[in-house]
Short mmCIF file of C-alpha atoms in Angstrom, two decimals:
data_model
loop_
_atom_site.label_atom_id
_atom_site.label_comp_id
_atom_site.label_asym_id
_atom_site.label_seq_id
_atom_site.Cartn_x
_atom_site.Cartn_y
_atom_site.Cartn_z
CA UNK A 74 0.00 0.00 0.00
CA UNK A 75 2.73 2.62 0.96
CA UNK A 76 5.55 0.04 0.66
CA UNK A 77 6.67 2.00 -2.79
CA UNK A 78 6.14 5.54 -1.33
CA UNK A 79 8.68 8.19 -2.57
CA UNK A 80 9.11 11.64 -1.11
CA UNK A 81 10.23 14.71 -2.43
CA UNK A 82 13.22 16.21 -2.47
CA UNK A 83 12.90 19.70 -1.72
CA UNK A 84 13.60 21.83 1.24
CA UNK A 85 10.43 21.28 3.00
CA UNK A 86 10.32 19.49 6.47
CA UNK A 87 9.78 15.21 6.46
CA UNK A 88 6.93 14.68 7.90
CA UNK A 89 5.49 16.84 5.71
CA UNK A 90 6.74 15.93 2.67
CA UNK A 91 5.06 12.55 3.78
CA UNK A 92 1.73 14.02 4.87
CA UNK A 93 1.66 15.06 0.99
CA UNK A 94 2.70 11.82 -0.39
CA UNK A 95 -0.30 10.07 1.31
CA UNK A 96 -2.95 12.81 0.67
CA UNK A 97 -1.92 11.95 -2.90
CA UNK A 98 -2.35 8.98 -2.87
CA UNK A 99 -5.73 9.23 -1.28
CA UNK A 100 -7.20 11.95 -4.05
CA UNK A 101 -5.99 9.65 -6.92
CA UNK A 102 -8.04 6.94 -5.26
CA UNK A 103 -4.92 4.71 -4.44
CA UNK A 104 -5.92 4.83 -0.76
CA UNK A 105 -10.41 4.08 -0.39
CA UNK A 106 -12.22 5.19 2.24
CA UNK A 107 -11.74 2.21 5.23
CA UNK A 108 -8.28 1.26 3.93
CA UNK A 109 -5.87 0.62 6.97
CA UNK A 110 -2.26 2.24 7.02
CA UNK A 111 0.75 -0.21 7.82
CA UNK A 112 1.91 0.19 11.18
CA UNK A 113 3.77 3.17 11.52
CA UNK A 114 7.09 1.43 12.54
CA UNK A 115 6.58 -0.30 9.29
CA UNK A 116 6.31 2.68 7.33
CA UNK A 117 8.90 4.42 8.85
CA UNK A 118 11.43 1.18 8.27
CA UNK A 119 10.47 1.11 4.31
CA UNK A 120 11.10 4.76 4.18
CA UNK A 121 14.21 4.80 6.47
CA UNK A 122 12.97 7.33 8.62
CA UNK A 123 12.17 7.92 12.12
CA UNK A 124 8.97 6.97 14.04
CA UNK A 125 8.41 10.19 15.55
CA UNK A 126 8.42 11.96 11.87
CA UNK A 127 5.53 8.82 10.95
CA UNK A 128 3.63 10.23 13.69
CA UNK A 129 3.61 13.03 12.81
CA UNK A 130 2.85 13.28 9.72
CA UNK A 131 -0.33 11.25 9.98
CA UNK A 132 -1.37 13.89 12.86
CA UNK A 133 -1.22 16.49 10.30
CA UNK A 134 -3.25 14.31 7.75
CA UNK A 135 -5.94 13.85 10.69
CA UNK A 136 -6.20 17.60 11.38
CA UNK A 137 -7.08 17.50 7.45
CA UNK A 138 -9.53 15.26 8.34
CA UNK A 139 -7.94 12.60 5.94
CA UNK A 140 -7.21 10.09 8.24
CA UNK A 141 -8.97 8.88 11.29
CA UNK A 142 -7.42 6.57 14.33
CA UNK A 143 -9.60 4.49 16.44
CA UNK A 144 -8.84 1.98 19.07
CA UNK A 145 -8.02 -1.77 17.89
CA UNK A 146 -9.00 -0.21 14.42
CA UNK A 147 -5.22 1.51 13.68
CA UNK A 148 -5.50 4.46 11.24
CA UNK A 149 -7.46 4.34 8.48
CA UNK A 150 -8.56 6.50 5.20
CA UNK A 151 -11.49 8.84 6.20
CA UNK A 152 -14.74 8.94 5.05
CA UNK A 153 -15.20 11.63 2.96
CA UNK A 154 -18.02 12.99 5.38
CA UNK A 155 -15.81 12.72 8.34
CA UNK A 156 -13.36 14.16 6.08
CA UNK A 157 -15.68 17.40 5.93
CA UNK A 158 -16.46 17.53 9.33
CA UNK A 159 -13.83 18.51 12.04
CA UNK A 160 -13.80 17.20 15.11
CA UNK A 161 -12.75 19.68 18.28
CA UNK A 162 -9.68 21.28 17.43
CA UNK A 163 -7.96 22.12 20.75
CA UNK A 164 -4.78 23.20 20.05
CA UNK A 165 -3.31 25.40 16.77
CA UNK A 166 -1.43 23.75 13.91
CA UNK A 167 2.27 24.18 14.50
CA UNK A 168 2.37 22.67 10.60
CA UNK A 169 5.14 24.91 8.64
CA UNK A 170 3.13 27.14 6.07
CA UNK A 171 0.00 27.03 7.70
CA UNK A 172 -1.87 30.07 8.60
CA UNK A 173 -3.83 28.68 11.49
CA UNK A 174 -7.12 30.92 12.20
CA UNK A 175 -9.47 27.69 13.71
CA UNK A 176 -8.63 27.90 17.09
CA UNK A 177 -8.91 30.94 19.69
CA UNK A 178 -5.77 31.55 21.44
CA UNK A 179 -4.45 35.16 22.85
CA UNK A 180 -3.36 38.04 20.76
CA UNK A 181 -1.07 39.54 22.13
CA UNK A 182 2.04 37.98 24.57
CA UNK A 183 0.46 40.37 27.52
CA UNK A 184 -0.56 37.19 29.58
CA UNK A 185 3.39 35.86 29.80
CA UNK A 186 4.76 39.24 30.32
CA UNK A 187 2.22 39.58 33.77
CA UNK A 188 3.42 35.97 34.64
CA UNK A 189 7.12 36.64 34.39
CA UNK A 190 6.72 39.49 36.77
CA UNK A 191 4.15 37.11 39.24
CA UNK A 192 6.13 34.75 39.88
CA UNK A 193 9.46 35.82 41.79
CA UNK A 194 6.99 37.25 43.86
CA UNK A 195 5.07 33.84 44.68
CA UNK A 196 7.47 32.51 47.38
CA UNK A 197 6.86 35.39 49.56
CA UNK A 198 3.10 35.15 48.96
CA UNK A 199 0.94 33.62 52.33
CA UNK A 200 -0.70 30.96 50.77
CA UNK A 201 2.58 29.62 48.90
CA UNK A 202 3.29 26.97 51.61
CA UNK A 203 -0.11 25.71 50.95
CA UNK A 204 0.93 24.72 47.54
CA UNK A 205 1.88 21.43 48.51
CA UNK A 206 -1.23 20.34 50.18
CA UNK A 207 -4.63 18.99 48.82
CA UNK A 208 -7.33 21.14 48.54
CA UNK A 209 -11.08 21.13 49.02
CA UNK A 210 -12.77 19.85 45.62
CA UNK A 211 -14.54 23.25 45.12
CA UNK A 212 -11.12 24.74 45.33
CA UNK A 213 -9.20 26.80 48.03
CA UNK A 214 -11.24 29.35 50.15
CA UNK A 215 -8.92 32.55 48.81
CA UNK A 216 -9.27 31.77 45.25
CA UNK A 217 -13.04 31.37 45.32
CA UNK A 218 -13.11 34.59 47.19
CA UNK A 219 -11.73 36.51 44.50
CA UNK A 220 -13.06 34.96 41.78
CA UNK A 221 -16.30 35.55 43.74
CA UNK A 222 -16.08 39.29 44.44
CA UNK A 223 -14.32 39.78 40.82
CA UNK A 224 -17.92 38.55 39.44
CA UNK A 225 -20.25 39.63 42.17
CA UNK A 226 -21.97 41.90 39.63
CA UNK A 227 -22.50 39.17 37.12
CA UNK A 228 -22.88 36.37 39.28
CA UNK A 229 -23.46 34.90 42.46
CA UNK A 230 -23.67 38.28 44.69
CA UNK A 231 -19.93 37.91 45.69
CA UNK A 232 -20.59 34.57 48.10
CA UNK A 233 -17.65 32.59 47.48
CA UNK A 234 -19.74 29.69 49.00
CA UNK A 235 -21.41 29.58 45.34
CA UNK A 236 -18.58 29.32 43.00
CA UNK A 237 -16.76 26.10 42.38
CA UNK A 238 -13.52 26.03 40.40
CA UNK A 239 -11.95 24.26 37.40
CA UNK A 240 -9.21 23.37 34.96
CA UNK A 241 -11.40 25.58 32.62
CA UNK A 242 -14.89 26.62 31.65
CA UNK A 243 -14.74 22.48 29.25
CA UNK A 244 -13.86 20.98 32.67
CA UNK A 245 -16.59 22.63 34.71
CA UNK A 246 -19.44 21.93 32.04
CA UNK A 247 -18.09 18.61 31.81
CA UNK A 248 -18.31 18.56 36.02
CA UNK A 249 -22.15 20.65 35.96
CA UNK A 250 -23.41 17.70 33.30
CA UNK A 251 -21.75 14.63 35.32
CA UNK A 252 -23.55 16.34 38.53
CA UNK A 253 -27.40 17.60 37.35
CA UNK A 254 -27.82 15.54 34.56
CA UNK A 255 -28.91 11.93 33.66
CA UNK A 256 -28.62 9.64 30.71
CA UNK A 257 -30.86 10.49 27.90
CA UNK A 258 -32.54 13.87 29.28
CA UNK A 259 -32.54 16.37 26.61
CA UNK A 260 -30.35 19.62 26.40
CA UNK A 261 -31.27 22.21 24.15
CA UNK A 262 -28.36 24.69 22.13
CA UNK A 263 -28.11 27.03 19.63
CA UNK A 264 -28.74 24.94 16.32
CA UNK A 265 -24.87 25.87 15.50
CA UNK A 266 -22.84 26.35 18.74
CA UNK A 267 -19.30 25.93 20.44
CA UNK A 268 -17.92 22.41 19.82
CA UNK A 269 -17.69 21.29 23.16
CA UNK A 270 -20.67 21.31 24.50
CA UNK A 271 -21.54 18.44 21.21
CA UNK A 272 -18.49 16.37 23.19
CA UNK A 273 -19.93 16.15 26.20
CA UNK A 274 -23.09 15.50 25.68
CA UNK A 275 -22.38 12.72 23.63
CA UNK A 276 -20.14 11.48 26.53
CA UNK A 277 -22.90 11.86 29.19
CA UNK A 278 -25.56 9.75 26.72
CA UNK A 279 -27.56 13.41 26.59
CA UNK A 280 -29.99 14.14 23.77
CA UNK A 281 -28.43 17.52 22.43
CA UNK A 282 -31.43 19.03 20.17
CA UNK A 283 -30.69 22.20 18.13
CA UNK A 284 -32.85 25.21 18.17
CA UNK A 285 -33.61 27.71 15.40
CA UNK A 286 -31.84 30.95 15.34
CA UNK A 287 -31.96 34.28 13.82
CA UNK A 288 -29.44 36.92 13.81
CA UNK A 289 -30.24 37.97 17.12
CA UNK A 290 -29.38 34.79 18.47
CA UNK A 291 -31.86 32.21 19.66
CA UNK A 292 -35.46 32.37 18.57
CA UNK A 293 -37.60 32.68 21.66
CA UNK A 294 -40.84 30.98 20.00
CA UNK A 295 -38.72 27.92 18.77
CA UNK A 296 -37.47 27.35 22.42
CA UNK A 297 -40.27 27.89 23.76
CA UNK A 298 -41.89 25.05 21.41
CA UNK A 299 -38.84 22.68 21.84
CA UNK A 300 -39.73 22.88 25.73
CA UNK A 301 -43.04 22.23 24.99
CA UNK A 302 -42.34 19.33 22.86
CA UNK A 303 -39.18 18.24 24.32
CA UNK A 304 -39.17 18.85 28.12
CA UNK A 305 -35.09 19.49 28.63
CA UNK A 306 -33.32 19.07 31.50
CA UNK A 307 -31.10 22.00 30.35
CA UNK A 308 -30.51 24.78 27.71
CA UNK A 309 -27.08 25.95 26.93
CA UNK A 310 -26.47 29.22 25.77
CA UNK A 311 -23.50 31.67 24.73
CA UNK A 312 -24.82 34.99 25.32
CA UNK A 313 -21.91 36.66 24.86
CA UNK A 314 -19.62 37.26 21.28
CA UNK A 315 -21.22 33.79 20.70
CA UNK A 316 -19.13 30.91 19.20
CA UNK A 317 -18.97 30.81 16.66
CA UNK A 318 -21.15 33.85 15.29
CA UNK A 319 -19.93 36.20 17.45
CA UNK A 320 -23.97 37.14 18.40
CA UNK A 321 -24.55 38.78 21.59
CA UNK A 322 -28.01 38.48 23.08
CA UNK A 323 -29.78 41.54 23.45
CA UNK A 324 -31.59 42.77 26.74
CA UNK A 325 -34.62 42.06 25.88
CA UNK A 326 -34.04 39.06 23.91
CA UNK A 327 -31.92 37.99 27.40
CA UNK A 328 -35.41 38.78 29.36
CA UNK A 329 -37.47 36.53 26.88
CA UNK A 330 -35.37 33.45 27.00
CA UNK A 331 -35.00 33.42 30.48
CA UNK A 332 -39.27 34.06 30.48
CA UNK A 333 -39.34 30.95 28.78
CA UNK A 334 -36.73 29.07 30.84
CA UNK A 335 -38.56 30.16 34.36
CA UNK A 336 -42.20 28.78 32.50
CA UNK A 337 -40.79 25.76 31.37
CA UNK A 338 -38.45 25.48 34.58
CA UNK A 339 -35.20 24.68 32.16
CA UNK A 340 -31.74 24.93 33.88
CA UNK A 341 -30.21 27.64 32.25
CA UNK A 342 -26.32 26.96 31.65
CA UNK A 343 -24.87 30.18 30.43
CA UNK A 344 -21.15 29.64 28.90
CA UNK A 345 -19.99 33.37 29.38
CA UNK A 346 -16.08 33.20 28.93
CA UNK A 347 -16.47 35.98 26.12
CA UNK A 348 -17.93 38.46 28.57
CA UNK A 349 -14.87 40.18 29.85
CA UNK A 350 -13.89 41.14 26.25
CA UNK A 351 -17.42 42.64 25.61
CA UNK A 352 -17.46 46.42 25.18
CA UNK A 353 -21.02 46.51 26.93
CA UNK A 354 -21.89 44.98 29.83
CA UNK A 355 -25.46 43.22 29.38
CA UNK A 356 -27.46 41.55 32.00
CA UNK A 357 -26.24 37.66 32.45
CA UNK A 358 -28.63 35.16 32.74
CA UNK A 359 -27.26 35.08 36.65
CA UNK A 360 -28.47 38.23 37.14
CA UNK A 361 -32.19 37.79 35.50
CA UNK A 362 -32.61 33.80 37.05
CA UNK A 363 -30.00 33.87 39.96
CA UNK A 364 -31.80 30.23 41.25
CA UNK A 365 -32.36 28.59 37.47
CA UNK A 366 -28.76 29.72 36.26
CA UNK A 367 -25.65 28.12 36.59
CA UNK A 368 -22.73 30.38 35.27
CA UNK A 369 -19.89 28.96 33.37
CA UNK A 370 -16.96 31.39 32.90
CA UNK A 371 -12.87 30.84 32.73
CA UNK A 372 -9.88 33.09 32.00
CA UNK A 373 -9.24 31.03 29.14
CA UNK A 374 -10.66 33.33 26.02
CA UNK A 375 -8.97 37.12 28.20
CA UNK A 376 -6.64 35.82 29.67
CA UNK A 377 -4.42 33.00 28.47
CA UNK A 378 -6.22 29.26 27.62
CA UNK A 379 -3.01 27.55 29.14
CA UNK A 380 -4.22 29.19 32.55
CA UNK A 381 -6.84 26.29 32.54
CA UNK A 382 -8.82 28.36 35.37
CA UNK A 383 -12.54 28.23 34.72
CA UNK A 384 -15.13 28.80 37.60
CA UNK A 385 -19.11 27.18 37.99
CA UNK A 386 -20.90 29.92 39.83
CA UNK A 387 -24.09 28.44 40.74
CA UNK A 388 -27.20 28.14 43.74
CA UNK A 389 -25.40 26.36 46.77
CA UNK A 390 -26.83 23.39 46.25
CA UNK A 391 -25.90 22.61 42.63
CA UNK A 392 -22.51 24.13 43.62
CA UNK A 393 -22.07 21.57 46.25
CA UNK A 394 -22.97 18.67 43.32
CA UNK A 395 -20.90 20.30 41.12
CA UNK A 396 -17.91 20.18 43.76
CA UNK A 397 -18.70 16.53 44.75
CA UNK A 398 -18.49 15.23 40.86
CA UNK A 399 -15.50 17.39 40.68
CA UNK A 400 -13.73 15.58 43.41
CA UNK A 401 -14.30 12.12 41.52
CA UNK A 402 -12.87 13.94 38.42
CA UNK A 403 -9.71 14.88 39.91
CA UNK A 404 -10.31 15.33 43.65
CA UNK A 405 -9.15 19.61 42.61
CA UNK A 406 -7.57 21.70 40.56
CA UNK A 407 -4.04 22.63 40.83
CA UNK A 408 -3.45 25.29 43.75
CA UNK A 409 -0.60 26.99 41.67
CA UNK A 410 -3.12 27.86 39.02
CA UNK A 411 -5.94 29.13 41.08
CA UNK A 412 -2.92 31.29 43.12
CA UNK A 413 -1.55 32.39 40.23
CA UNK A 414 -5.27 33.61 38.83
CA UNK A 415 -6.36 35.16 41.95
CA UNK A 416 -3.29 37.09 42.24
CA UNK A 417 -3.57 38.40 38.64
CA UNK A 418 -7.66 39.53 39.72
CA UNK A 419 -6.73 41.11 42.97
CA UNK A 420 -3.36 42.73 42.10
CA UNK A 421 -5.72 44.38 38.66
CA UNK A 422 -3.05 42.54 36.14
CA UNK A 423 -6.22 40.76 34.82
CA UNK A 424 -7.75 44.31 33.85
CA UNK A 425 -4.89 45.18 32.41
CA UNK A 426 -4.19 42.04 30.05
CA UNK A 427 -7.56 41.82 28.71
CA UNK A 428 -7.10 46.27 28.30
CA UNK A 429 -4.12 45.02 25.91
CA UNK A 430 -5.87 41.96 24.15
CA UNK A 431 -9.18 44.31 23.55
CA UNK A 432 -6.80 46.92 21.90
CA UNK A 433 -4.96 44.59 19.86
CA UNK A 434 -8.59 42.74 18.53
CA UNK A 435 -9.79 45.85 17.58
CA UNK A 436 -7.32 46.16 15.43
CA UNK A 437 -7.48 42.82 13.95
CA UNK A 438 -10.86 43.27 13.74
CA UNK A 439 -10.00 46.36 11.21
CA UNK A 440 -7.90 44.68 9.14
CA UNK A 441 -10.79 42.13 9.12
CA UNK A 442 -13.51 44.73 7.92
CA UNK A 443 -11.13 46.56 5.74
CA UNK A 444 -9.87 42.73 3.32
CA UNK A 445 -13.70 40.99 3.92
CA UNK A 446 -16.08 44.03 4.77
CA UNK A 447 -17.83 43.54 1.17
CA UNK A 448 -18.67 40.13 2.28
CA UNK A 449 -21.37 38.68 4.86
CA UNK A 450 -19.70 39.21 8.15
CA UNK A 451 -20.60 38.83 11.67
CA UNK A 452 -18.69 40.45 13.98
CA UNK A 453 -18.12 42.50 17.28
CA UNK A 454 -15.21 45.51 17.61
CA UNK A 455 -13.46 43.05 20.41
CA UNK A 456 -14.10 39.53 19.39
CA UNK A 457 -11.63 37.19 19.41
CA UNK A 458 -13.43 35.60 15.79
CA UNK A 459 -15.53 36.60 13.32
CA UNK A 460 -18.30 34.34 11.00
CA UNK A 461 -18.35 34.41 7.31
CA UNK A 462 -21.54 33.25 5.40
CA UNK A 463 -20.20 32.29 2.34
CA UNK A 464 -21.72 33.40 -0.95
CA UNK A 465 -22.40 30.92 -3.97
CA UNK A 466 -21.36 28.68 -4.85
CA UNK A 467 -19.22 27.79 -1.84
CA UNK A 468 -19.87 25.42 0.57
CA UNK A 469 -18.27 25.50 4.19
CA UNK A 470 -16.36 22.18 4.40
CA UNK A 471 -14.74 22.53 0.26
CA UNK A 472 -14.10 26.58 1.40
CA UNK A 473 -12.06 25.36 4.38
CA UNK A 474 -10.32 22.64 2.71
CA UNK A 475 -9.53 24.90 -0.50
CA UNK A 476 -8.45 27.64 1.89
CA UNK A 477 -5.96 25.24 3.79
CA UNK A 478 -5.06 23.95 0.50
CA UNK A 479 -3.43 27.37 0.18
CA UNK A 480 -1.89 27.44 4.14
CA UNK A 481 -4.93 29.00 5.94
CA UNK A 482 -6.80 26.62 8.42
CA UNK A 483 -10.54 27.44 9.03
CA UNK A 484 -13.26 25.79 10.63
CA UNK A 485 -16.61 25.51 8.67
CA UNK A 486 -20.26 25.45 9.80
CA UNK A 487 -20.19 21.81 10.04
CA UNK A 488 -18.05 21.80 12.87
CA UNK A 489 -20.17 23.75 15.47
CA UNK A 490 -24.04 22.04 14.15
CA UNK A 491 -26.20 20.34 16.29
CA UNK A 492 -27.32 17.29 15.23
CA UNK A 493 -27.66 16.24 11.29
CA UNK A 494 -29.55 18.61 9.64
CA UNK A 495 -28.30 21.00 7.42
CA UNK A 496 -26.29 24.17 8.50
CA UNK A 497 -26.22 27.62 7.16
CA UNK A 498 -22.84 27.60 4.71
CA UNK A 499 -19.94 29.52 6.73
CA UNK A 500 -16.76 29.58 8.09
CA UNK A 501 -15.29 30.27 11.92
CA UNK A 502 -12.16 32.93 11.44
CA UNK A 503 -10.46 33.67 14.76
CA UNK A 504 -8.35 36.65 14.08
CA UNK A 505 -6.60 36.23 17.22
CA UNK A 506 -5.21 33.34 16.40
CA UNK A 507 -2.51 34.82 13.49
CA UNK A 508 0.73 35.30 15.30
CA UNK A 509 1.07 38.59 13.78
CA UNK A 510 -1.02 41.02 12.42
CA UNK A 511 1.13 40.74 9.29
CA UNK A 512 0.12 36.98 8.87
CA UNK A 513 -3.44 37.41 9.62
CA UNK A 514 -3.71 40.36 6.67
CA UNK A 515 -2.22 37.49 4.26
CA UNK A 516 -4.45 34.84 5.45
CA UNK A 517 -7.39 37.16 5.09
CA UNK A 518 -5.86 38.38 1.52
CA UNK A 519 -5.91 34.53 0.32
CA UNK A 520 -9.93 34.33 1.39
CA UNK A 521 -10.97 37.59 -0.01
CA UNK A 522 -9.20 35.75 -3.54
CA UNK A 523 -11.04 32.78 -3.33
CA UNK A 524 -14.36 34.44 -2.43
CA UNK A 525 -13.59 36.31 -5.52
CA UNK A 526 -12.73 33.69 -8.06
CA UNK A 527 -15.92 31.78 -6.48
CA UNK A 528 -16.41 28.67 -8.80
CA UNK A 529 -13.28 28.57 -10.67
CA UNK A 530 -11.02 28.20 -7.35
CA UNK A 531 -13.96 25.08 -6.01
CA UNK A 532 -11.96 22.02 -5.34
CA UNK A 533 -12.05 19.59 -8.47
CA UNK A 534 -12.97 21.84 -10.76
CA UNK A 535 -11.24 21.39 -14.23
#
């Protein structure tokens, strides 16, 4: 299958030299759907290369969505619509040549700079001996405190005795579900909506069910019939620079939701990591329904994602559940993180960092209006992304894989839908993510020429 495999000679690293041999291979045909790659010691013995350089390579092809590995199944050739839909990118592409706009990650180096000036100051902090002790599963006392008076104005009235925390706002949905939830109740979401909130419902056995939107976010009447019709256990909303249109609920659309929530009596999850980068400060769902709300927030998306400090502010009771299926989890999160977050919130380094990343996406979000303005484009001044409906004849799976064709990685609509049915044709474009300003204008430059070109640039066209 691979055993006559010959790589390039040019200048370009191995594994990706070998990435491109097999993708190849599989658009000629050589390689069908289901077929099963040779061990990767094998391969890298017929090639005479190393097994970490196999590895890698058919990482990269996976992040194409080429290849798929699954246990006692070994990697095999994708099907082409698992090839079209991504699964939850995590982490960005450190792939040479690739422009990698699909995952949100900080703008600006503000984060590290705070750090490096933090910590030669942690030894003679109070609560550094207590760094090598366990901790209560809700978290230490100090950290909830701050995190807790920090949010008092969104959430929870400042009683620390409400907020649990986490290794980020994934961990604490993950802990919320595992705690108020039971196999095959129904959760309700935006019909397209963050990623991870498909994971774990598909790891709890929950029914995730899609509602209708417009562009003002969720349509009140169609949750209000899905209750009807559905009876959830939960809805799970983004209110906030929503992922991944970037929508941010109005007041009054806030107020009708949560009317519809208190009827139905729905738990109301509201992800709100966005909400320190907002320029206005809205009601949160906290706020309107302090006793039907549990608030999810992090310093993941203002902060720094490699933080991993995410907080569940929520009525004392769910709190405590949330804290007791946290404790099974990984009996608490690591003191040094929580220290080093409630330091940054109490000493006002936090204000300042997310000061600096606003400025900097403002500025991305310029260059963004100024390349794709002409185009369909949601938006906010501040956002860490922006969505692109695409215009005819693209689709959002062939626009991403043209557009990373040409070193720009994209997620499409696909990747954030709820269930089967079909989603509106667009593209996720985190303008934070570019490492410079410089690279996102090019990345941008290369979409406004496809968009341009339209059908003569879709993939297979002769």
């Amino acid at each position: 299958m691979l055993s006559d495999l010959r790589l390039t000679e040019d200048e370009s690293p191995v594994y990706r030299r070998l990435a491109d041999a097999i993708a190849e291979r599989i658009a000629a045909g050589t390689l069908a759907v289901g077929d099963r790659l040779p061990p990767q010691r094998d391969i890298a013995r017929a090639l005479g290369i190393n097994v970490t350089t196999v590895t890698r390579a058919l990482a990269t092809l996976q992040q194409r969505g080429l290849l798929e590995a699954r246990p006692g199944r070994g990697t095999t050739v994708a099907a082409r619509q698992a090839g079209e839909r991504p699964g939850f990118v995590s982490a960005p592409s450190d792939e040479s040549g690739i422009i990698d706009l699909s995952v949100n990650r900080p703008a600006t180096s503000a984060y590290l700079d705070a750090l490096a000036a933090l910590l030669p100051r942690l030894p003679r902090d109070p609560y550094y001996a207590s760094l090598q002790d366990y901790h209560p599963p809700e978290g230490p006392l100090w950290a909830r405190v701050a995190v807790a008076d920090w949010l008092k104005a969104v959430a929870g009235d400042g009683d620390p005795g409400r907020v649990v925390l986490a290794a980020g706002a994934q961990h604490g949905l993950d802990c919320l579900l595992g705690a108020v939830t039971r196999q095959g109740e129904v959760v309700l979401a935006d019909e397209v909506t963050y990623q991870g909130i498909n994971a774990l419902c598909r790891v709890h056995g929950l029914d995730l069910r899609g509602v209708a939107m417009d562009r003002g976010g969720m349509r009140p009447d169609a949750f209000d019939a899905a209750c009807a019709q559905l009876r959830p256990r939960a809805v799970f909303l983004v209110p906030t620079l929503h992922n991944p249109t970037t929508i941010t609920l109005s007041e009054a659309r806030r107020h009708e939701l949560a009317a519809v929530a208190r009827r139905h009596n729905v738990l109301i999850i509201e992800d709100d990591v966005y909400r320190p980068l907002a320029d206005e400060a809205l009601p949160s769902f906290a706020s309107l329904e302090p006793e039907l709300t549990v608030h999810i927030g992090a310093l993941s998306k203002c902060l720094a994602p490699g933080l991993r400090l995410g907080f569940v502010i929520a009525p004392r009771a769910i709190a405590g559940q949330v804290a007791a299926a946290l404790r099974i989890n990984c009996w608490s999160i690591s003191p040094l993180t929580a220290l080093i977050g409630a330091r940054m919130i109490e000493d006002g380094a936090a204000a300042r960092i997310i000061e600096v990343q606003k400025q900097e996406l403002r500025q991305r979000q310029a260059i963004l209006s100024e390349i794709l303005g002409g185009y369909d484009v949601q938006s906010q001044p501040s956002s860490t992304h922006a969505w692109l409906r695409l215009p005819e004849p693209w689709r959002g799976a062939g626009f991403a894989r043209t557009c990373l064709e040409r070193g720009v990685a994209l997620l499409p609509g696909d990747a954030f839908a709820v269930g089967r049915e079909p989603v509106q044709h667009g593209v996720r474009i985190n303008v934070g993510a570019a490492r410079s300003q410089d690279d996102l204008r090019t990345a941008l430059t290369t979409m406004a020429d496809l968009l341009s070109a339209g059908h003569l640039q879709l993939p297979g066209f002769v």
